[in-house]
Coordinates of C-alpha atoms in Angstrom, one line a residue:
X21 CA 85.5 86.6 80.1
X22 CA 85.1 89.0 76.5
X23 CA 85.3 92.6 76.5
X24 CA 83.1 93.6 73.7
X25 CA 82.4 96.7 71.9
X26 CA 85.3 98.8 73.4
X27 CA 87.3 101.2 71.6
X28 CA 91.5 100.5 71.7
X29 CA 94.4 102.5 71.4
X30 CA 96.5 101.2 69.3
X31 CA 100.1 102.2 70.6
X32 CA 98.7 100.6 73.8
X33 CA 96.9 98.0 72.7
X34 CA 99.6 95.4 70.7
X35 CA 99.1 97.7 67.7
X36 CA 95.5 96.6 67.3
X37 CA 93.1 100.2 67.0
X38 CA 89.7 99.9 67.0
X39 CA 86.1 101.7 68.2
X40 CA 84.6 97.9 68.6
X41 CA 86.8 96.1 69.6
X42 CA 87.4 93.0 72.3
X43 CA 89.6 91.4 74.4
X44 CA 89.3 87.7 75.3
X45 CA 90.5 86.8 79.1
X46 CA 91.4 83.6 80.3
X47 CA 92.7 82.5 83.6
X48 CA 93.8 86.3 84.6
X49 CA 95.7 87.0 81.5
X50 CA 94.6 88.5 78.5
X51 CA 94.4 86.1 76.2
X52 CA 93.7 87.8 72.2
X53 CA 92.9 90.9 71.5
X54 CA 90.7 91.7 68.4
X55 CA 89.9 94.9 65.7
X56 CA 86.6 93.2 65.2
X57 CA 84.7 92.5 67.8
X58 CA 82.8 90.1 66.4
X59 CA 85.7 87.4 65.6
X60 CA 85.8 87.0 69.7
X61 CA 83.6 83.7 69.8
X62 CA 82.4 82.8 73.8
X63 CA 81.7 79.9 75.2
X64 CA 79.8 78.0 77.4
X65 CA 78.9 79.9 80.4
X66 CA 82.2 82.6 79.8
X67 CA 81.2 86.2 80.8
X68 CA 80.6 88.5 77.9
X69 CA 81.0 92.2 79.3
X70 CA 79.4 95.0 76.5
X71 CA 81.4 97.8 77.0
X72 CA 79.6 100.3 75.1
X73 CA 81.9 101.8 72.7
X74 CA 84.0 103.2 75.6
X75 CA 87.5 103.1 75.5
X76 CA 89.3 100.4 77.3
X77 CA 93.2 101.2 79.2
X78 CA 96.0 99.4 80.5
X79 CA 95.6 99.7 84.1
X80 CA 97.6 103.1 85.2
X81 CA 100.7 102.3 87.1
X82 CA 102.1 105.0 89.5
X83 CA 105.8 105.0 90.0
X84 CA 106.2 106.9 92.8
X85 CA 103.4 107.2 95.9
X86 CA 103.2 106.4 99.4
X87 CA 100.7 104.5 100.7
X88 CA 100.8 105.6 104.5
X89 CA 103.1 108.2 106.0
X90 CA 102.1 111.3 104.3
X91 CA 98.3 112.6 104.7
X92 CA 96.9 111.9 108.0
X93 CA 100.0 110.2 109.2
X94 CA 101.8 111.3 112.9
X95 CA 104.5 109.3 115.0
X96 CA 102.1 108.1 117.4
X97 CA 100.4 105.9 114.8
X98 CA 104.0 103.4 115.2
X99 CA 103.1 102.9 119.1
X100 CA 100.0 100.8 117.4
X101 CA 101.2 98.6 114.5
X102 CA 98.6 96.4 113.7
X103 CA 96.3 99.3 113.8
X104 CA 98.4 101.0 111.6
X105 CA 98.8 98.2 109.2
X106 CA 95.0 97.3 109.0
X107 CA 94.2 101.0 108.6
X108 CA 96.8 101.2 105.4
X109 CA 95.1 98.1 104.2
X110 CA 92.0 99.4 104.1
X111 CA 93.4 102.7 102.4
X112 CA 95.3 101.2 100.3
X113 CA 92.5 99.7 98.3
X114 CA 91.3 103.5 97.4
X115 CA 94.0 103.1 94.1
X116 CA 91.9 100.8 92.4
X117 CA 88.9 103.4 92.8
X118 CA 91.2 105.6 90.8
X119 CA 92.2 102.7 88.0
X120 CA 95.7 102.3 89.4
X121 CA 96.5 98.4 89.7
X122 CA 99.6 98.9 89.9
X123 CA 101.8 101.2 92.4
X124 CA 105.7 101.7 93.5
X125 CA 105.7 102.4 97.6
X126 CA 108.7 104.9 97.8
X127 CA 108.6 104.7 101.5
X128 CA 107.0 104.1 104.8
X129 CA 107.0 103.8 108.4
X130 CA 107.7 100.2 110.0
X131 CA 107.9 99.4 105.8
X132 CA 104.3 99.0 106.4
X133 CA 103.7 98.5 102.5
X134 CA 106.3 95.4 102.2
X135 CA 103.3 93.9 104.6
X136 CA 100.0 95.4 102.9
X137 CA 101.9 93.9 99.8
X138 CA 101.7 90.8 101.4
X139 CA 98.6 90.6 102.8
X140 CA 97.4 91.3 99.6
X141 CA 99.6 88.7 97.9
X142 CA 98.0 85.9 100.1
X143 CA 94.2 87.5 99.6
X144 CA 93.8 89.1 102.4
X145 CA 92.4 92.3 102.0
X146 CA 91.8 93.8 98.2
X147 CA 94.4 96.6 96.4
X148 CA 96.9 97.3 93.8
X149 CA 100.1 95.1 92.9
X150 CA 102.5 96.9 95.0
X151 CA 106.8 97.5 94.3
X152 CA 108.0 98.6 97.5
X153 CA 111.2 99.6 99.1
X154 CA 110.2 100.3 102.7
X155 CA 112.6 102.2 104.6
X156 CA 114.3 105.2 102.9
X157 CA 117.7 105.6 103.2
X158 CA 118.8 109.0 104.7
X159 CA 122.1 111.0 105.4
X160 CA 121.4 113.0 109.3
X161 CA 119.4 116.0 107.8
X162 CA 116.0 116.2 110.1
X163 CA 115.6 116.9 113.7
X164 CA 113.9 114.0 115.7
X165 CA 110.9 115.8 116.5
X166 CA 110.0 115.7 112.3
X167 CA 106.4 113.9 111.6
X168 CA 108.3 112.1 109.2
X169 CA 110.9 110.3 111.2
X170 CA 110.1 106.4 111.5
X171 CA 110.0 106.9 107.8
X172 CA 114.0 106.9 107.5
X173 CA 117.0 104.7 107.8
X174 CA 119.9 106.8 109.0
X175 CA 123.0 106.4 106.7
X176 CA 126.2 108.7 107.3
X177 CA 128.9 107.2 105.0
X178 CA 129.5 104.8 102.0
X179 CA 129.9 101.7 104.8
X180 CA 126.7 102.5 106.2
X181 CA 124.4 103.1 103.2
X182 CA 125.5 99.8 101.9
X183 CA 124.6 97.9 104.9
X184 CA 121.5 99.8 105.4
X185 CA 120.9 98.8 102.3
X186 CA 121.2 95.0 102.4
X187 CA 118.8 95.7 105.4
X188 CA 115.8 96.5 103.0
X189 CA 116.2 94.0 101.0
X190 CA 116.5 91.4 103.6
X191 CA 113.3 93.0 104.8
X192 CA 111.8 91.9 101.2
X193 CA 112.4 95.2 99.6
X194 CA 112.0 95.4 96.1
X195 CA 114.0 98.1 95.8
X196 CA 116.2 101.1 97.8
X197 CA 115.1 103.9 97.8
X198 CA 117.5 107.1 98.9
X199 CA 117.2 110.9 99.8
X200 CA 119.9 112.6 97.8
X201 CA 118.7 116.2 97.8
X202 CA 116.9 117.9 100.2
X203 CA 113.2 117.8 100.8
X204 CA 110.0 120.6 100.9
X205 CA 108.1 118.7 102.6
X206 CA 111.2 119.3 105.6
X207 CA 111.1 123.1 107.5
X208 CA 114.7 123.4 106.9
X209 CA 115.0 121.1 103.6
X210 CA 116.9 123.1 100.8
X211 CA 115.2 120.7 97.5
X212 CA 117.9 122.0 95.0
X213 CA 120.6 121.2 97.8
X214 CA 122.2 118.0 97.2
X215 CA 122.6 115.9 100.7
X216 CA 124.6 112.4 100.1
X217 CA 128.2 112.3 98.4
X218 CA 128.8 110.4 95.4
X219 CA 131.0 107.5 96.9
X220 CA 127.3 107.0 99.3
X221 CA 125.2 106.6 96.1
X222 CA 127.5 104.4 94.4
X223 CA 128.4 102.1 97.2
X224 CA 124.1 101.7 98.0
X225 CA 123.7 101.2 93.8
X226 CA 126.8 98.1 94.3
X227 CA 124.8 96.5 96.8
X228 CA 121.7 96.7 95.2
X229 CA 122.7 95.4 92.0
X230 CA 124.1 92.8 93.7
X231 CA 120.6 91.5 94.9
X232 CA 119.6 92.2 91.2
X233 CA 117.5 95.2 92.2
X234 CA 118.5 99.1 91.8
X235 CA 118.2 102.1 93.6
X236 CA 115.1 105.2 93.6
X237 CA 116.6 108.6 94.5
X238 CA 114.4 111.4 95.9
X239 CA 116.3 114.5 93.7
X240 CA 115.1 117.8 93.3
X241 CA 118.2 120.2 92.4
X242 CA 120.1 119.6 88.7
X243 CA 123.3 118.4 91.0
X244 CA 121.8 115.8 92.7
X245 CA 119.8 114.7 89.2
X246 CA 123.1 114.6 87.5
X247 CA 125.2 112.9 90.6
X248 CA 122.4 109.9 90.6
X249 CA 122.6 109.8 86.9
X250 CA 126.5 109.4 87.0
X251 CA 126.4 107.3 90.4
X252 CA 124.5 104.6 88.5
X253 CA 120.7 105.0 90.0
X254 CA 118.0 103.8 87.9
X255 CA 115.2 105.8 88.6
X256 CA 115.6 109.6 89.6
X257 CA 112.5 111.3 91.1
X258 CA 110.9 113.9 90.9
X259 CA 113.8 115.9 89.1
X260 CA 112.6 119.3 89.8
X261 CA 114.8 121.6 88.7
X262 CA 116.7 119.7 85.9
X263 CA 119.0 121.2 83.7
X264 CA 119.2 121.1 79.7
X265 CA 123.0 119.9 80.1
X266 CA 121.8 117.1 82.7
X267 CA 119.0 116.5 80.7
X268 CA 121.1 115.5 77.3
X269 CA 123.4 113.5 80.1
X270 CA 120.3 111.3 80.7
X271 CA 119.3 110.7 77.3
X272 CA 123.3 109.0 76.8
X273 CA 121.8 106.9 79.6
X274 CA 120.3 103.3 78.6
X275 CA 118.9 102.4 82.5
X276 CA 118.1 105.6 83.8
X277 CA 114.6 107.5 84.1
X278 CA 113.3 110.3 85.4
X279 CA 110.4 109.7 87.6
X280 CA 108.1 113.5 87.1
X281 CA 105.8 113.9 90.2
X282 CA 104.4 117.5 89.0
X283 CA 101.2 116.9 91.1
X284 CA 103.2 116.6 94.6
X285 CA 103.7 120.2 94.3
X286 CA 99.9 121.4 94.0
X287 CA 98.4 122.0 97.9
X288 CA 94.9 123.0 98.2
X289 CA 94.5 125.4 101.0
X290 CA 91.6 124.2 101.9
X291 CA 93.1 120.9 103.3
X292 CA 96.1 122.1 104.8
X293 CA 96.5 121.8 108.4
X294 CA 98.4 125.1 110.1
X295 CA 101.4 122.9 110.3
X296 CA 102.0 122.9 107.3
X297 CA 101.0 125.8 105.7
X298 CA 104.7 126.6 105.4
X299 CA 104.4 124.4 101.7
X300 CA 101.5 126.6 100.1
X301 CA 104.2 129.2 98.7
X302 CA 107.1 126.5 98.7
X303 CA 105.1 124.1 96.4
X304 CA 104.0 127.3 94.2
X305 CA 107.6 128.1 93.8
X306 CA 108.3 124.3 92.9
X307 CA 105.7 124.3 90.3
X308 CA 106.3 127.2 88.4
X309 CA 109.9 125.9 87.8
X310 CA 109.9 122.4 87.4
X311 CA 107.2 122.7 84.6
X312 CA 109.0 124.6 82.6
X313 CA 112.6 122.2 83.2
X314 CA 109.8 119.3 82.7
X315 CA 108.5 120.6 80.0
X316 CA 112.4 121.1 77.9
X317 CA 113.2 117.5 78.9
X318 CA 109.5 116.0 77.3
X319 CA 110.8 118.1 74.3
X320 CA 113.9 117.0 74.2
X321 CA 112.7 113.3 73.6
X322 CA 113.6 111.8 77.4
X323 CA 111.4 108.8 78.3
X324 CA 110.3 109.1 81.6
X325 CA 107.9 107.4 84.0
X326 CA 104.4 108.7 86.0
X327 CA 104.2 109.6 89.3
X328 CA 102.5 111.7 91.8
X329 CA 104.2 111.5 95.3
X330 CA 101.2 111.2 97.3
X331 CA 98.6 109.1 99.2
X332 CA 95.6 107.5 98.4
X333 CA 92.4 109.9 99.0
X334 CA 94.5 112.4 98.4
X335 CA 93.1 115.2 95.4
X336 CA 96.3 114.4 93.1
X337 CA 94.3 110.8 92.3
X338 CA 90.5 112.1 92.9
X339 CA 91.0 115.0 90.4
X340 CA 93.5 113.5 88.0
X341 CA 96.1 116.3 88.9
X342 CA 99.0 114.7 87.4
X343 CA 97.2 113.9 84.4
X344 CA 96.3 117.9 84.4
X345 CA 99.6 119.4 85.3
X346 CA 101.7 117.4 82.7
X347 CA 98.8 118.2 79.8
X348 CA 98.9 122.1 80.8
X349 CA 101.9 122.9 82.4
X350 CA 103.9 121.0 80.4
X351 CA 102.4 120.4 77.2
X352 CA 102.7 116.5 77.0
X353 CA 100.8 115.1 74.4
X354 CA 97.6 113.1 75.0
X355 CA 98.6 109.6 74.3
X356 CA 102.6 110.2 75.5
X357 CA 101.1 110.8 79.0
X358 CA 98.7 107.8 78.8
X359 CA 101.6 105.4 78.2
X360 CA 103.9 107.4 80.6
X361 CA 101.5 106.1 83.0
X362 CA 100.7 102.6 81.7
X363 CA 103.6 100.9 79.1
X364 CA 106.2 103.1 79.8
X365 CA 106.1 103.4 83.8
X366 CA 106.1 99.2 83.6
X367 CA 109.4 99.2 81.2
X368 CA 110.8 101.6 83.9
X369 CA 109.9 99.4 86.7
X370 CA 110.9 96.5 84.9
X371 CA 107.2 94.7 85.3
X372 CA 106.8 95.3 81.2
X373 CA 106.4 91.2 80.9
X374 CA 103.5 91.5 83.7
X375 CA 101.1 94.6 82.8
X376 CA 101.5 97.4 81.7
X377 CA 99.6 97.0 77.9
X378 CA 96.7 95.3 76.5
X379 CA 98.9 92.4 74.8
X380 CA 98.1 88.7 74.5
X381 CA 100.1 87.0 77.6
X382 CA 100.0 90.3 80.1
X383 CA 97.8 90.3 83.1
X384 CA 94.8 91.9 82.6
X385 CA 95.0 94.5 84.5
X386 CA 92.4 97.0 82.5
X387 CA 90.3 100.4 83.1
X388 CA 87.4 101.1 80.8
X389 CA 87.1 105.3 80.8
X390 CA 83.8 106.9 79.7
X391 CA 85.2 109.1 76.9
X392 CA 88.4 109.3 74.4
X393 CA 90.9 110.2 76.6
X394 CA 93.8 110.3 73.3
X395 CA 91.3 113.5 72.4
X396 CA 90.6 114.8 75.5
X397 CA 92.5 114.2 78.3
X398 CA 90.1 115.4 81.0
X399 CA 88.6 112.2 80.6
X400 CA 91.7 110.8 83.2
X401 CA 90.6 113.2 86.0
X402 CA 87.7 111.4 87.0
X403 CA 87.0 107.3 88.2
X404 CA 87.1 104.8 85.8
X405 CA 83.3 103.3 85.2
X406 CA 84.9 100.1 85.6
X407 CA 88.6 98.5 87.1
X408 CA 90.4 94.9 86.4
X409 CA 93.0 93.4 88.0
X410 CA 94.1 89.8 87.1
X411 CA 91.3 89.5 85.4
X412 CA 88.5 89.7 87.6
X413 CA 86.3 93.1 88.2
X414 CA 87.8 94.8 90.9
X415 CA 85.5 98.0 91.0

């Protein structure tokens, strides 16, 4: 297959910038990518795809979602789990409607998307190459009766963390994934409240490393941003409420990212059932503070990745939300939040030899957008007009 007449980015396209320009596909991978479109020569019966002068993306990556116990999720859906698993197949698939091809699972029930990751793997069913971590590891902080139980492994000490943690990964984890601050989306959770001790991180981080994988820490308040950053976790997420001291600590750090998820704190009203309307003003709170701590460490130089903490379906992917948020909240730049969620979030995830830019010997995992989205960036908070994975048109 050629991609013709599409317009490249050149900081995430191999350095090549054009407004008709082409990329040659061959077996999945992208094979050369040209200024001039016309030096890409077909062949015999190869598919030659006219873009139309629109601009043509790595596929977006998101670094931090849930596919399944979030939106629409309750405990009895557990009682049923090959209803449950077919139904988050079938969801699931709603990320490549929204040009992600790529997505990191930061938790679910019965670690539903180490399966869906599976299924997919084998060609059943149709989604997004998924990272996953399934079960979360948790210190005793929620009641039983909270929605969100099944989604958590119980860990009370540094003994237990690091067994539950070689439980994951046995369970073809990708990753761990732990809670070391509190959480909004919890009655009773405190987010700037740190809620696991150092010697717990550090011990779960050992025997992760050990598997050659790394540890994902839920951590909203500066103490718990700073304890992950010091306890050796790799990627910290969400980071609410970071500090400009933590903040200059992270940037003497060579393998650890923050992980932004400014859109999980947007609500709509309209869509929120009466149990948890108890978020609308929490979220507000949220927002109003993080941008501006998300904002000082963008300006302070920090690489960090894209994520958006929610499920597919959900407003934060059918309105581009994160895109919005980080543009006017925080005052990202165009083309920094484009590779945040493209070259950068794959160096973070450590997938940068797989996707993640349009570069000869990368899967071409690609979204053509019907504007210039380095100019304006509301381009991002609609569908793509067209979605690749591995090559082959996918939407």
């Amino acid at each position: 297959m050629i991609l013709k007449n599409c317009r490249l980015l050149a900081p995430l396209s191999d350095g090549k910038s054009s407004e008709k320009g082409a990329v040659s596909i061959v077996q999945g991978k992208i094979q050369a990518v040209y200024e001039n479109g016309e030096a890409a020569e077909g062949t015999d019966g190869e598919e030659i795809v006219d873009c139309g002068g629109k601009t043509l993306l790595p596929g977006l990556i998101d670094a931090h979602t849930h596919i399944a116990g979030l939106r629409g999720y309750h405990p009895g859906k557990v009682k049923d789990p090959i209803s449950f698993f077919l139904e988050t197949c079938a969801e699931t698939g709603k990320y490549l409607d929204c040009g992600f091809t790529t997505i990191r699972d930061c938790g679910t029930p019965l670690r539903v998307a180490n399966y869906v990751r599976e299924a997919y793997e084998r060609g059943i069913g149709e989604g997004p190459r998924i990272i996953s971590c399934g079960l979360i590891l948790m210190p005793t902080e929620i009641e039983r009766s909270d929605d969100l139980y099944d989604i958590y492994s119980f860990t009370d000490s540094a003994d237990e963390g690091r067994k539950a943690a070689r439980r994951e990964l046995a369970e073809r984890g990708d990753f761990v994934k732990v809670m070391a601050s509190g959480s909004a989306l919890h009655k009773r959770g405190i987010p700037v409240q740190p809620i696991m001790t150092r010697e717990e991180i550090e011990a779960i981080v050992e025997a992760a490393k050990l598997k050659d994988s790394y540890v994902a820490a839920h951590a909203h308040g500066d103490g718990a941003v700073r304890l992950c950053a010091e306890a050796g976790v790799r990627t910290v997420e969400h980071a609410s409420f970071v500090s400009g001291e933590t903040i200059h600590l992270l940037k003497e750090k060579e393998n650890c990212y923050l992980i932004p998820t400014i859109s999980a704190m947007y609500q709509n009203p309209a869509k929120t059932s009466e149990e948890y309307r108890f978020l609308l003003q929490k979220l507000e709170e949220m927002l109003k503070i993080s941008s501006a701590c998300l904002q000082k460490a963008y300006e302070s130089g920090l690489e960090m990745g894209f994520g958006t903490d929610s499920c597919p379906g959900m407003d934060q992917y059918e309105e581009g939300i994160e895109f919005r948020f980080r543009s006017e909240l925080c005052g990202m730049e165009n083309l920094d939040i484009l590779a945040q969620a493209t070259k950068l979030n794959a160096k973070i995830l450590g997938i940068d030899h797989i996707t993640g830019e349009i570069r000869p010997g990368l899967s071409a995992d690609l979204i053509l957008v019907d504007g210039r989205p380095d100019e304006d960036l509301s381009v991002m908070y609609r569908k793509p007009e067209q979605v690749f994975l591995n090559g082959r048109r996918v939407r």
